[in-house]
Amino acid sequence: MPKLIKLPGLIDPHVHLREPGATQKEDFVTGTKAAIAGGYTLVLDMPNNPIPTISPETLQGKKDLANSRVYADVGFHFGASSKSIQYFEVIKDQVFGLKVYMNPTTGDLLMQDDQVLEKVFSAWPKDKPLMVHAEGDTLQKALGLAKKFSNKLHVCHISLKQEVELIKQAKEAGLNISCEVTCHHLFLTDQDKEKLGSFGMMKPPLESSDDQQTLWQGITDGTIDMIGSDHAPHTKEEKLGKKPAFGVPGLETSLPLLLTAVGDSKLTIDRVIELTYTNPQKIFNTPVQENTFVEVDLEESYTITNESLQTKCGWTPFVGREITGKVKKVVLRDQLVYDGQNIFGPYGQVLS
Ligand code: DOR
Ligand code: ZN
Ligand code: ZN
C-alpha cells in the first residue's frame, strides 16, 4: 500500500556543481536535475572550482552560466583566500556563506596561515555563515577563531566522535555555531572502504562505526543541525586513475536513505524535515519558495542503481542498496518538475 506524504522542497547547503572548469564531472544542468530527482529544490554551490570563486568576476561568471539553465534554485558560496578578503564587503549580499578550507582537499583554496585566517574570520560579516572544512584537531582552531571574532560558524561534514563532542560543548558555551553531516558518513563506515575502493574515498574519510553512532546520537539530540550532501561528483575514469580524486555524489541518494532510516525507526519524519529544510532555511537565510513541495512514498521499496541517476558522473557509493522511500513528485512554484521518472524545466532561479 503506498503511503504518500508531502515534504517541503528540500535545501542542500553543500554541493559542488563543478561549472565552470570541471564539466566532465557535472554541470549546472545535470547537477540541478540530480537535485530535483533527489527532492532538493534549492542548493548552494561551493567555490572550489579549478578557477575558484574568489572575486566578484568569478562569482558573476558562475551566475551568468547558471542563468536560464538550472532545474532547481541555485545560490552560491564565496571562497576565502588571502586575495579574496578585499571583496567581502562587495559580494556579501550576493552569496549565502563564505567557505574556508582549513585542511587539504579538492581545489587550491587551502588556508593554514594563522595570520591570514585571523584576517578572514575578522573581516567576514558576523551575521552570515562562515563555513569551515575543518577535520579533527583543526576544528578546535576554527572554534577558537569563531569565538575570538564572534562569527556565525557553520562546520561542514562532521564525521568524528571528537567533532560531535567539541560542537556540543561549543553550543553549550553559547557560541553561534551550526553543523552538518553527510549521508555517506551516516550510512557508510570504514568497513565499506575495501569494497568501494576509490569510490569510497572522500574528505573527510569514512570513519568507524563508533564515530557513526555518535553522529546518529548528534542527529537525535540536536547537536547536528542539518544534512549537507557534499555532492562531489568525479568521473569513473578519475576515480579509477592513479591519483583518484576525493568525493562522492549524494544529491539523489540522501533523501531515500533518510526515509529508509525513518522506516527503521532511526529518526522521525519531522526530524528529517528539520534537517533538510527548516534548519538550512533558517541558518542560511534562503528565500522561501512559494507553492513548492515534494511528494514521497514511504512504502515503496527498490534497489539503487547507477543507471537511474541524473548526475553526470553516473555512479554512487550506494549502488545496490535496498531502499524504502521514493520521491514520486516535485513541484516548484506550482510547476511539475519531476513525476518520479521524468524531469521538466528548467524552472530554477539563480539566487542572489
Ligand atoms: O571529498 C571531498 N570532495 N571533500 C571536499 O572537501 C571537496 C570535495 C570535492 O570538491 O571534490
Ligand atoms: Zn569540505
Ligand atoms: Zn564539499
Tab-separated table of N, CA and C in Angstrom, residues 114-220:
chain	number	residue	atom	x	y	z
A	114	ASP	N	48.003	31.224	10.099
A	114	ASP	CA	47.191	31.761	11.199
A	114	ASP	C	46.837	33.221	11.008
A	115	GLN	N	47.798	33.990	10.505
A	115	GLN	CA	47.541	35.433	10.345
A	115	GLN	C	46.464	35.705	9.305
A	116	VAL	N	46.539	34.950	8.198
A	116	VAL	CA	45.527	35.140	7.149
A	116	VAL	C	44.168	34.662	7.657
A	117	LEU	N	44.167	33.539	8.371
A	117	LEU	CA	42.898	33.041	8.917
A	117	LEU	C	42.262	34.075	9.845
A	118	GLU	N	43.074	34.704	10.660
A	118	GLU	CA	42.550	35.744	11.566
A	118	GLU	C	41.908	36.877	10.765
A	119	LYS	N	42.565	37.250	9.675
A	119	LYS	CA	42.022	38.330	8.832
A	119	LYS	C	40.672	37.921	8.240
A	120	VAL	N	40.592	36.657	7.793
A	120	VAL	CA	39.350	36.166	7.185
A	120	VAL	C	38.221	36.168	8.215
A	121	PHE	N	38.470	35.574	9.374
A	121	PHE	CA	37.418	35.479	10.399
A	121	PHE	C	37.014	36.880	10.875
A	122	SER	N	37.991	37.788	10.935
A	122	SER	CA	37.647	39.118	11.439
A	122	SER	C	36.899	39.942	10.385
A	123	ALA	N	37.178	39.705	9.096
A	123	ALA	CA	36.571	40.553	8.054
A	123	ALA	C	35.197	40.079	7.589
A	124	TRP	N	34.887	38.777	7.727
A	124	TRP	CA	33.603	38.265	7.204
A	124	TRP	C	32.452	38.774	8.085
A	125	PRO	N	31.336	39.245	7.461
A	125	PRO	CA	30.210	39.758	8.259
A	125	PRO	C	29.721	38.751	9.306
A	126	LYS	N	29.423	39.265	10.503
A	126	LYS	CA	29.120	38.381	11.641
A	126	LYS	C	27.773	37.678	11.519
A	127	ASP	N	26.914	38.199	10.634
A	127	ASP	CA	25.567	37.616	10.548
A	127	ASP	C	25.419	36.638	9.377
A	128	LYS	N	26.524	36.335	8.696
A	128	LYS	CA	26.464	35.385	7.568
A	128	LYS	C	27.296	34.169	7.900
A	129	PRO	N	26.831	32.959	7.523
A	129	PRO	CA	27.610	31.763	7.851
A	129	PRO	C	29.040	31.806	7.311
A	130	LEU	N	29.973	31.504	8.201
A	130	LEU	CA	31.365	31.272	7.810
A	130	LEU	C	31.530	29.766	7.934
A	131	MET	N	31.675	29.106	6.784
A	131	MET	CA	31.652	27.640	6.756
A	131	MET	C	33.083	27.117	6.741
A	132	VAL	N	33.350	26.147	7.594
A	132	VAL	CA	34.705	25.613	7.601
A	132	VAL	C	34.746	24.135	7.211
A	133	HIS	N	35.755	23.811	6.397
A	133	HIS	CA	36.181	22.429	6.242
A	133	HIS	C	37.317	22.299	7.244
A	134	ALA	N	37.006	21.718	8.401
A	134	ALA	CA	37.984	21.639	9.498
A	134	ALA	C	37.886	20.258	10.132
A	135	GLU	N	38.792	19.378	9.745
A	135	GLU	CA	38.723	17.993	10.210
A	135	GLU	C	39.501	17.803	11.502
A	136	GLY	N	38.955	17.017	12.394
A	136	GLY	CA	39.668	16.583	13.602
A	136	GLY	C	40.180	17.742	14.429
A	137	ASP	N	41.516	17.781	14.662
A	137	ASP	CA	42.095	18.804	15.535
A	137	ASP	C	41.939	20.221	14.966
A	138	THR	N	41.795	20.314	13.650
A	138	THR	CA	41.639	21.639	13.035
A	138	THR	C	40.364	22.327	13.523
A	139	LEU	N	39.369	21.522	13.890
A	139	LEU	CA	38.102	22.103	14.345
A	139	LEU	C	38.308	22.995	15.574
A	140	GLN	N	39.186	22.556	16.453
A	140	GLN	CA	39.494	23.343	17.660
A	140	GLN	C	39.955	24.758	17.281
A	141	LYS	N	40.813	24.794	16.263
A	141	LYS	CA	41.331	26.087	15.795
A	141	LYS	C	40.191	26.959	15.239
A	142	ALA	N	39.305	26.340	14.460
A	142	ALA	CA	38.171	27.086	13.889
A	142	ALA	C	37.271	27.625	15.001
A	143	LEU	N	37.029	26.805	16.018
A	143	LEU	CA	36.166	27.233	17.132
A	143	LEU	C	36.800	28.405	17.883
A	144	GLY	N	38.129	28.327	18.076
A	144	GLY	CA	38.841	29.402	18.771
A	144	GLY	C	38.732	30.718	18.012
A	145	LEU	N	38.903	30.645	16.691
A	145	LEU	CA	38.802	31.855	15.861
A	145	LEU	C	37.378	32.408	15.873
A	146	ALA	N	36.387	31.518	15.773
A	146	ALA	CA	34.983	31.965	15.754
A	146	ALA	C	34.619	32.624	17.082
A	147	LYS	N	35.176	32.097	18.166
A	147	LYS	CA	34.906	32.694	19.477
A	147	LYS	C	35.537	34.086	19.545
A	148	LYS	N	36.788	34.162	19.104
A	148	LYS	CA	37.516	35.432	19.167
A	148	LYS	C	36.842	36.527	18.339
A	149	PHE	N	36.332	36.145	17.157
A	149	PHE	CA	35.786	37.172	16.251
A	149	PHE	C	34.257	37.155	16.170
A	150	SER	N	33.606	36.398	17.069
A	150	SER	CA	32.127	36.343	17.148
A	150	SER	C	31.468	35.996	15.816
A	151	ASN	N	32.008	34.991	15.140
A	151	ASN	CA	31.430	34.613	13.842
A	151	ASN	C	30.216	33.719	14.002
A	152	LYS	N	29.411	33.681	12.941
A	152	LYS	CA	28.351	32.685	12.811
A	152	LYS	C	28.998	31.492	12.099
A	153	LEU	N	29.487	30.544	12.878
A	153	LEU	CA	30.294	29.451	12.314
A	153	LEU	C	29.408	28.277	11.894
A	154	HIS	N	29.671	27.748	10.716
A	154	HIS	CA	28.993	26.519	10.273
A	154	HIS	C	30.065	25.479	9.949
A	155	VAL	N	30.018	24.360	10.642
A	155	VAL	CA	31.030	23.317	10.447
A	155	VAL	C	30.500	22.304	9.435
A	156	CYS	N	31.214	22.174	8.316
A	156	CYS	CA	30.786	21.257	7.255
A	156	CYS	C	31.103	19.806	7.636
A	157	HIS	N	30.345	18.914	7.083
A	157	HIS	CA	30.579	17.456	7.116
A	157	HIS	C	31.354	16.941	8.329
A	158	ILE	N	30.728	16.977	9.501
A	158	ILE	CA	31.413	16.400	10.668
A	158	ILE	C	31.340	14.874	10.576
A	159	SER	N	32.389	14.214	11.014
A	159	SER	CA	32.460	12.761	10.818
A	159	SER	C	32.999	12.010	12.034
A	160	LEU	N	33.573	12.723	12.993
A	160	LEU	CA	34.226	12.067	14.134
A	160	LEU	C	33.497	12.342	15.447
A	161	LYS	N	33.563	11.361	16.337
A	161	LYS	CA	33.015	11.496	17.685
A	161	LYS	C	33.550	12.762	18.362
A	162	GLN	N	34.861	12.942	18.231
A	162	GLN	CA	35.550	14.104	18.812
A	162	GLN	C	34.928	15.427	18.323
A	163	GLU	N	34.528	15.449	17.040
A	163	GLU	CA	33.941	16.677	16.483
A	163	GLU	C	32.540	16.924	17.056
A	164	VAL	N	31.754	15.847	17.170
A	164	VAL	CA	30.408	15.993	17.745
A	164	VAL	C	30.534	16.540	19.163
A	165	GLU	N	31.491	16.001	19.921
A	165	GLU	CA	31.655	16.429	21.317
A	165	GLU	C	32.091	17.889	21.414
A	166	LEU	N	33.046	18.270	20.551
A	166	LEU	CA	33.517	19.667	20.559
A	166	LEU	C	32.377	20.640	20.222
A	167	ILE	N	31.555	20.263	19.251
A	167	ILE	CA	30.459	21.148	18.835
A	167	ILE	C	29.396	21.229	19.929
A	168	LYS	N	29.142	20.103	20.546
A	168	LYS	CA	28.171	20.099	21.650
A	168	LYS	C	28.618	21.058	22.754
A	169	GLN	N	29.893	20.957	23.112
A	169	GLN	CA	30.442	21.845	24.153
A	169	GLN	C	30.369	23.310	23.724
A	170	ALA	N	30.737	23.560	22.470
A	170	ALA	CA	30.734	24.945	21.972
A	170	ALA	C	29.323	25.518	22.000
A	171	LYS	N	28.329	24.683	21.634
A	171	LYS	CA	26.931	25.153	21.680
A	171	LYS	C	26.526	25.444	23.113
A	172	GLU	N	26.923	24.556	24.023
A	172	GLU	CA	26.568	24.764	25.435
A	172	GLU	C	27.220	26.037	25.986
A	173	ALA	N	28.412	26.344	25.441
A	173	ALA	CA	29.123	27.550	25.900
A	173	ALA	C	28.568	28.826	25.242
A	174	GLY	N	27.570	28.650	24.358
A	174	GLY	CA	26.888	29.819	23.808
A	174	GLY	C	27.446	30.337	22.487
A	175	LEU	N	28.341	29.595	21.851
A	175	LEU	CA	28.849	30.040	20.541
A	175	LEU	C	27.742	29.981	19.494
A	176	ASN	N	27.795	30.876	18.525
A	176	ASN	CA	26.838	30.906	17.430
A	176	ASN	C	27.322	29.906	16.370
A	177	ILE	N	26.935	28.643	16.512
A	177	ILE	CA	27.543	27.602	15.685
A	177	ILE	C	26.507	26.578	15.232
A	178	SER	N	26.652	26.140	13.991
A	178	SER	CA	25.806	25.069	13.456
A	178	SER	C	26.710	24.060	12.771
A	179	CYS	N	26.150	22.893	12.464
A	179	CYS	CA	26.967	21.906	11.743
A	179	CYS	C	26.087	21.007	10.893
A	180	GLU	N	26.744	20.345	9.963
A	180	GLU	CA	26.047	19.430	9.054
A	180	GLU	C	26.756	18.081	9.048
A	181	VAL	N	26.010	17.066	8.597
A	181	VAL	CA	26.595	15.740	8.411
A	181	VAL	C	26.144	15.242	7.043
A	182	THR	N	26.979	14.431	6.398
A	182	THR	CA	26.603	13.876	5.092
A	182	THR	C	25.948	12.514	5.296
A	183	CYS	N	25.214	12.074	4.270
A	183	CYS	CA	24.642	10.734	4.358
A	183	CYS	C	25.704	9.657	4.155
A	184	HIS	N	26.841	9.993	3.498
A	184	HIS	CA	27.849	8.926	3.415
A	184	HIS	C	28.465	8.649	4.779
A	185	HIS	N	28.572	9.679	5.623
A	185	HIS	CA	29.089	9.403	6.970
A	185	HIS	C	28.031	8.767	7.875
A	186	LEU	N	26.761	8.987	7.564
A	186	LEU	CA	25.699	8.359	8.379
A	186	LEU	C	25.417	6.916	7.980
A	187	PHE	N	25.681	6.587	6.698
A	187	PHE	CA	25.241	5.270	6.212
A	187	PHE	C	26.386	4.373	5.732
A	188	LEU	N	27.635	4.872	5.766
A	188	LEU	CA	28.788	4.033	5.418
A	188	LEU	C	29.836	4.197	6.525
A	189	THR	N	30.688	3.194	6.689
A	189	THR	CA	31.799	3.325	7.653
A	189	THR	C	33.093	2.852	6.983
A	190	ASP	N	34.180	2.902	7.740
A	190	ASP	CA	35.467	2.442	7.197
A	190	ASP	C	35.422	0.959	6.786
A	191	GLN	N	34.436	0.227	7.311
A	191	GLN	CA	34.253	-1.174	6.904
A	191	GLN	C	33.890	-1.283	5.417
A	192	ASP	N	33.321	-0.231	4.859
A	192	ASP	CA	32.896	-0.264	3.453
A	192	ASP	C	34.016	0.107	2.493
A	193	LYS	N	35.135	0.564	3.057
A	193	LYS	CA	36.215	1.085	2.202
A	193	LYS	C	36.785	0.033	1.260
A	194	GLU	N	36.928	-1.183	1.775
A	194	GLU	CA	37.562	-2.227	0.970
A	194	GLU	C	36.737	-2.522	-0.282
A	195	LYS	N	35.448	-2.688	-0.076
A	195	LYS	CA	34.537	-2.985	-1.185
A	195	LYS	C	34.469	-1.827	-2.187
A	196	LEU	N	34.448	-0.593	-1.666
A	196	LEU	CA	34.235	0.572	-2.532
A	196	LEU	C	35.508	1.062	-3.225
A	197	GLY	N	36.665	0.753	-2.665
A	197	GLY	CA	37.918	1.251	-3.237
A	197	GLY	C	37.888	2.762	-3.318
A	198	SER	N	38.339	3.336	-4.449
A	198	SER	CA	38.389	4.794	-4.548
A	198	SER	C	36.985	5.427	-4.609
A	199	PHE	N	35.957	4.615	-4.899
A	199	PHE	CA	34.582	5.152	-4.894
A	199	PHE	C	34.078	5.389	-3.467
A	200	GLY	N	34.886	5.010	-2.493
A	200	GLY	CA	34.551	5.287	-1.094
A	200	GLY	C	35.539	6.264	-0.481
A	201	MET	N	36.294	6.962	-1.363
A	201	MET	CA	37.284	7.926	-0.852
A	201	MET	C	36.746	9.343	-0.955
A	202	MET	N	36.735	10.019	0.182
A	202	MET	CA	36.301	11.417	0.211
A	202	MET	C	36.974	12.082	1.404
A	203	LYS	N	36.840	13.413	1.479
A	203	LYS	CA	37.362	14.159	2.627
A	203	LYS	C	36.197	14.841	3.319
A	204	PRO	N	36.041	14.699	4.624
A	204	PRO	CA	36.746	13.757	5.482
A	204	PRO	C	36.396	12.305	5.123
A	205	PRO	N	37.295	11.375	5.478
A	205	PRO	CA	37.096	9.976	5.083
A	205	PRO	C	36.003	9.275	5.899
A	206	LEU	N	35.639	8.074	5.455
A	206	LEU	CA	34.711	7.247	6.228
A	206	LEU	C	35.392	6.846	7.535
A	207	GLU	N	34.642	6.869	8.617
A	207	GLU	CA	35.222	6.593	9.929
A	207	GLU	C	34.614	5.323	10.540
A	208	SER	N	34.895	5.085	11.825
A	208	SER	CA	34.488	3.827	12.474
A	208	SER	C	32.995	3.822	12.792
A	209	SER	N	32.471	2.638	13.099
A	209	SER	CA	31.048	2.566	13.456
A	209	SER	C	30.796	3.249	14.800
A	210	ASP	N	31.830	3.350	15.628
A	210	ASP	CA	31.711	4.095	16.884
A	210	ASP	C	31.474	5.592	16.589
A	211	ASP	N	32.287	6.129	15.678
A	211	ASP	CA	32.086	7.524	15.259
A	211	ASP	C	30.678	7.695	14.684
A	212	GLN	N	30.293	6.742	13.837
A	212	GLN	CA	28.991	6.840	13.175
A	212	GLN	C	27.848	6.868	14.193
A	213	GLN	N	27.983	6.032	15.233
A	213	GLN	CA	26.940	6.020	16.275
A	213	GLN	C	26.813	7.386	16.946
A	214	THR	N	27.958	8.031	17.149
A	214	THR	CA	27.920	9.365	17.777
A	214	THR	C	27.248	10.373	16.855
A	215	LEU	N	27.436	10.217	15.539
A	215	LEU	CA	26.739	11.099	14.594
A	215	LEU	C	25.224	10.911	14.721
A	216	TRP	N	24.789	9.661	14.800
A	216	TRP	CA	23.345	9.402	14.952
A	216	TRP	C	22.825	9.973	16.259
A	217	GLN	N	23.649	9.872	17.303
A	217	GLN	CA	23.287	10.472	18.588
A	217	GLN	C	23.114	11.991	18.437
A	218	GLY	N	24.056	12.595	17.683
A	218	GLY	CA	24.008	14.045	17.442
A	218	GLY	C	22.785	14.462	16.636
A	219	ILE	N	22.337	13.578	15.734
A	219	ILE	CA	21.111	13.815	14.961
A	219	ILE	C	19.920	13.823	15.915
A	220	THR	N	19.912	12.871	16.833
A	220	THR	CA	18.776	12.724	17.742
A	220	THR	C	18.735	13.845	18.780
